[in-house]
Structures are given as structure tokens and as C-alpha cells.
Amino acid sequence: MTIAVSPQALPALVLNADYRPLSYYPLSLWSWQDAIKAVFLDRVNIIAEYEHSVSSPSFSMRLPSVVCLKTYVQPSRNPAFTRFNVFLRDRFECQYCGAHDDLTFDHVTPRAHGGETTWENVVAACSPCNLRKGSKLPKQAGMFPAQKPYQPTVQDLHNNGRLFPPNYLHESWLDYLYWDTELQP
């Protein structure tokens, strides 16, 4: 799974005040318009620029490719329980068969058996595995998740997000991103 980034859109990588990306997945990007607005509102420092410029009758400016917030944004300690975050925690992989397509989420202990919709009871599952397991307990179905479900930290999600680099990374961003795979600029 990749996030589509259009190089023609000239997005700006957004770094927190500590020079780390606000998020890796999706990568923290702003449109060039939002980046320029933040510059004029004195909310960011420009770290790197594109060769492209924008102009008005009295002003010209190169478009920012990397901006850094002037005020540190405290990351949330506990990520929100969302379908996307469950998939990211489980690396977009069915926890029963390893498939990457047609993902849903499965209650390990089914709701029919008192299972709750919590981090500790929900895993990513492909539709065929989810249907096969149905409302059975793991032992009854003979299906056990590859990884015991757990509540991830923001750092866990960031680390997993690094496994899914976008389809395009501008060369000026590379000093601020730490991916686990070799990238083609």
C-alpha cells in the first residue's frame, strides 16, 4: 500500500519544531498554497525550497519544499481507535492468512460472545478469513491471529508507517525521513 503523492503539486513536507515529520503515514504534507499561507502567518520556517516560484506584481517567492513549525505540537500519546490505525498497526496484512487485499476488521472474541470493539480484541482480516471465522472463537475456528492485538503507541504506528513510503519523495525531504527500504527518488 502506498500513498499517492503528485510531484507536480509541489507539496511541502511539514516537520514539527523538533525537525521530525508530524506523521509518516500518511506523510505530513501541505499544499504549496497552505505552506505559503503558514509562512506569511509566521507559523513556520522554510527549511528547503523548490526551483519553482510564485509571483505577484510586487513580490516573488520560491515555493517551500520543507517547512518546520515554530511551535512544537505535542503528539498524542494514545492514537485514536480507527479502522485505518488498526490496519496500520497490523501492517495492512490479514492476521490470519497474510493477505493484503480486501481488508476488514475482525473481533477475535466475537461480539456474539461478549467481545468488545477495542484495540485488544480487533485485528485486520481479509474478507474471506473474516467470513470463514464468522462468530466463532479462535479455538473453535482453528484461526489464531499472527500477532496478539494490542493498543499501539504513536511511535508503533510511525514505525509501521515507515514501511509504506509514498510513491514520490522530493530529494529535499530525504534528510528528514527515515524509511526502512531503499528509495528511488
CSV table of C-alpha atoms in Angstrom, one decimal:
chain,number,residue,atom,x,y,z
A,1,MET,CA,0.0,0.0,0.0
A,2,THR,CA,1.4,3.4,-0.9
A,3,ILE,CA,0.1,7.0,-0.6
A,4,ALA,CA,0.0,8.7,-4.0
A,5,VAL,CA,1.9,11.9,-4.0
A,6,SER,CA,1.9,14.1,-7.1
A,7,PRO,CA,5.3,15.8,-7.7
A,8,GLN,CA,3.5,18.3,-10.0
A,9,ALA,CA,1.5,19.5,-7.0
A,10,LEU,CA,4.8,20.7,-5.3
A,11,PRO,CA,3.7,19.7,-1.7
A,12,ALA,CA,5.7,20.8,1.3
A,13,LEU,CA,6.9,18.3,3.9
A,14,VAL,CA,5.8,19.5,7.3
A,15,LEU,CA,8.2,19.0,10.3
A,16,ASN,CA,7.4,19.5,13.9
A,17,ALA,CA,9.6,22.0,15.8
A,18,ASP,CA,11.9,19.2,16.6
A,19,TYR,CA,12.5,18.6,12.9
A,20,ARG,CA,10.6,15.3,12.8
A,21,PRO,CA,7.7,14.8,10.4
A,22,LEU,CA,4.3,15.2,12.1
A,23,SER,CA,3.4,11.8,10.7
A,24,TYR,CA,4.8,9.2,8.4
A,25,TYR,CA,1.6,7.6,7.2
A,26,PRO,CA,0.1,9.5,5.7
A,27,LEU,CA,3.2,11.6,5.3
A,28,SER,CA,2.7,15.1,6.7
A,29,LEU,CA,2.4,17.2,3.6
A,30,TRP,CA,0.8,20.6,2.9
A,31,SER,CA,-0.2,22.0,-0.5
A,32,TRP,CA,2.1,24.8,-1.7
A,33,GLN,CA,-0.7,27.2,-1.0
A,34,ASP,CA,-1.1,26.2,2.6
A,35,ALA,CA,2.7,26.3,3.1
A,36,ILE,CA,2.9,29.9,1.8
A,37,LYS,CA,0.0,30.9,3.9
A,38,ALA,CA,1.8,29.5,7.0
A,39,VAL,CA,5.0,31.4,6.1
A,40,PHE,CA,3.1,34.7,5.9
A,41,LEU,CA,1.3,34.0,9.2
A,42,ASP,CA,4.8,33.4,10.7
A,43,ARG,CA,3.9,29.8,11.8
A,44,VAL,CA,6.7,28.0,10.0
A,45,ASN,CA,10.3,28.4,9.0
A,46,ILE,CA,11.3,27.4,5.5
A,47,ILE,CA,14.0,24.7,5.5
A,48,ALA,CA,14.2,23.9,1.8
A,49,GLU,CA,12.7,25.3,-1.4
A,50,TYR,CA,11.7,24.1,-4.9
A,51,GLU,CA,13.1,25.7,-8.0
A,52,HIS,CA,9.6,26.9,-8.8
A,53,SER,CA,8.4,30.4,-7.8
A,54,VAL,CA,5.2,32.2,-7.4
A,55,SER,CA,4.8,35.9,-8.1
A,56,SER,CA,2.5,38.8,-7.6
A,57,PRO,CA,3.1,42.3,-9.1
A,58,SER,CA,5.2,43.3,-6.1
A,59,PHE,CA,6.5,40.0,-4.7
A,60,SER,CA,8.2,36.8,-5.8
A,61,MET,CA,8.9,33.7,-3.7
A,62,ARG,CA,10.3,30.2,-4.3
A,63,LEU,CA,7.9,27.5,-3.1
A,64,PRO,CA,8.8,25.8,0.1
A,65,SER,CA,9.6,22.1,-0.1
A,66,VAL,CA,10.2,21.6,3.6
A,67,VAL,CA,8.8,23.7,6.4
A,68,CYS,CA,9.3,23.4,10.2
A,69,LEU,CA,6.6,24.5,12.7
A,70,LYS,CA,7.8,27.3,15.0
A,71,THR,CA,5.7,25.9,17.9
A,72,TYR,CA,6.1,22.2,18.9
A,73,VAL,CA,2.9,20.1,18.5
A,74,GLN,CA,2.7,17.5,21.2
A,75,PRO,CA,1.9,14.2,19.6
A,76,SER,CA,-1.0,12.3,21.1
A,77,ARG,CA,0.2,9.5,23.4
A,78,ASN,CA,-2.7,7.2,22.5
A,79,PRO,CA,-3.7,7.0,18.9
A,80,ALA,CA,-7.4,7.1,18.0
A,81,PHE,CA,-9.0,3.7,17.6
A,82,THR,CA,-9.9,3.8,13.9
A,83,ARG,CA,-10.1,1.2,11.1
A,84,PHE,CA,-7.1,2.8,9.4
A,85,ASN,CA,-5.0,2.7,12.6
A,86,VAL,CA,-5.9,-0.9,13.2
A,87,PHE,CA,-4.7,-1.7,9.6
A,88,LEU,CA,-1.6,0.3,10.1
A,89,ARG,CA,-0.8,-1.4,13.4
A,90,ASP,CA,-1.3,-4.8,11.6
A,91,ARG,CA,0.8,-3.5,8.6
A,92,PHE,CA,-2.1,-3.8,6.2
A,93,GLU,CA,-2.0,-7.6,6.5
A,94,CYS,CA,-4.7,-10.1,7.3
A,95,GLN,CA,-3.7,-11.5,10.7
A,96,TYR,CA,-5.0,-15.0,9.8
A,97,CYS,CA,-3.5,-15.6,6.3
A,98,GLY,CA,-1.2,-12.6,5.5
A,99,ALA,CA,-3.3,-11.3,2.5
A,100,HIS,CA,-3.1,-7.6,1.8
A,101,ASP,CA,-6.3,-7.2,-0.2
A,102,ASP,CA,-10.0,-6.8,0.7
A,103,LEU,CA,-9.2,-6.0,4.4
A,104,THR,CA,-11.9,-5.6,7.1
A,105,PHE,CA,-11.5,-6.0,10.8
A,106,ASP,CA,-12.3,-9.0,12.9
A,107,HIS,CA,-13.3,-9.3,16.5
A,108,VAL,CA,-11.0,-12.0,17.9
A,109,THR,CA,-13.6,-12.7,20.6
A,110,PRO,CA,-16.8,-12.1,18.6
A,111,ARG,CA,-19.3,-9.6,19.8
A,112,ALA,CA,-21.8,-12.6,20.0
A,113,HIS,CA,-19.5,-14.0,22.7
A,114,GLY,CA,-19.2,-10.7,24.6
A,115,GLY,CA,-16.2,-9.4,22.6
A,116,GLU,CA,-15.7,-5.6,22.6
A,117,THR,CA,-14.6,-3.3,19.8
A,118,THR,CA,-11.2,-2.4,21.4
A,119,TRP,CA,-7.6,-2.4,20.4
A,120,GLU,CA,-7.1,-5.6,22.4
A,121,ASN,CA,-9.8,-7.5,20.5
A,122,VAL,CA,-9.8,-6.3,16.9
A,123,VAL,CA,-7.4,-7.3,14.1
A,124,ALA,CA,-7.1,-6.7,10.4
A,125,ALA,CA,-8.6,-9.6,8.4
A,126,CYS,CA,-9.3,-10.2,4.8
A,127,SER,CA,-13.0,-10.8,3.9
A,128,PRO,CA,-12.6,-14.5,3.2
A,129,CYS,CA,-10.9,-15.2,6.6
A,130,ASN,CA,-13.5,-13.0,8.4
A,131,LEU,CA,-16.3,-14.9,6.8
A,132,ARG,CA,-14.7,-18.2,7.5
A,133,LYS,CA,-14.2,-17.4,11.2
A,134,GLY,CA,-17.7,-15.9,11.5
A,135,SER,CA,-18.8,-15.6,15.1
A,136,LYS,CA,-16.6,-18.5,16.3
A,137,LEU,CA,-14.0,-18.2,19.0
A,138,PRO,CA,-10.4,-18.6,17.7
A,139,LYS,CA,-10.1,-22.1,19.1
A,140,GLN,CA,-13.5,-23.2,17.6
A,141,ALA,CA,-12.5,-21.9,14.2
A,142,GLY,CA,-8.9,-23.0,14.4
A,143,MET,CA,-7.8,-19.5,13.4
A,144,PHE,CA,-5.5,-17.5,15.6
A,145,PRO,CA,-4.1,-14.0,14.7
A,146,ALA,CA,-0.4,-13.9,13.8
A,147,GLN,CA,0.0,-11.1,16.4
A,148,LYS,CA,-1.9,-10.7,19.6
A,149,PRO,CA,-4.0,-7.5,19.3
A,150,TYR,CA,-2.7,-4.6,21.4
A,151,GLN,CA,-3.1,-0.9,21.9
A,152,PRO,CA,-0.2,0.7,19.8
A,153,THR,CA,1.6,3.8,20.7
A,154,VAL,CA,2.0,6.7,18.3
A,155,GLN,CA,5.6,5.5,17.8
A,156,ASP,CA,4.4,2.0,16.9
A,157,LEU,CA,2.2,3.5,14.2
A,158,HIS,CA,5.0,5.8,13.0
A,159,ASN,CA,7.4,2.8,12.7
A,160,ASN,CA,4.9,0.8,10.7
A,161,GLY,CA,4.1,3.9,8.6
A,162,ARG,CA,7.8,3.9,7.6
A,163,LEU,CA,7.3,0.5,5.9
A,164,PHE,CA,5.0,2.2,3.3
A,165,PRO,CA,6.8,5.1,1.7
A,166,PRO,CA,4.9,7.3,-0.7
A,167,ASN,CA,5.3,6.8,-4.4
A,168,TYR,CA,7.3,10.0,-4.6
A,169,LEU,CA,9.8,11.7,-2.3
A,170,HIS,CA,11.4,15.0,-3.2
A,171,GLU,CA,15.2,15.0,-2.7
A,172,SER,CA,15.0,17.8,-0.1
A,173,TRP,CA,12.8,15.6,2.1
A,174,LEU,CA,15.2,12.7,2.4
A,175,ASP,CA,17.3,14.2,5.3
A,176,TYR,CA,14.2,14.3,7.5
A,177,LEU,CA,12.7,10.9,6.6
A,178,TYR,CA,14.0,7.6,7.8
A,179,TRP,CA,12.5,4.7,5.8
A,180,ASP,CA,13.3,1.1,6.2
A,181,THR,CA,13.5,0.5,2.5
A,182,GLU,CA,15.8,1.8,-0.2
A,183,LEU,CA,14.0,4.6,-2.1
A,184,GLN,CA,14.1,5.6,-5.7
A,185,PRO,CA,14.0,9.4,-5.9
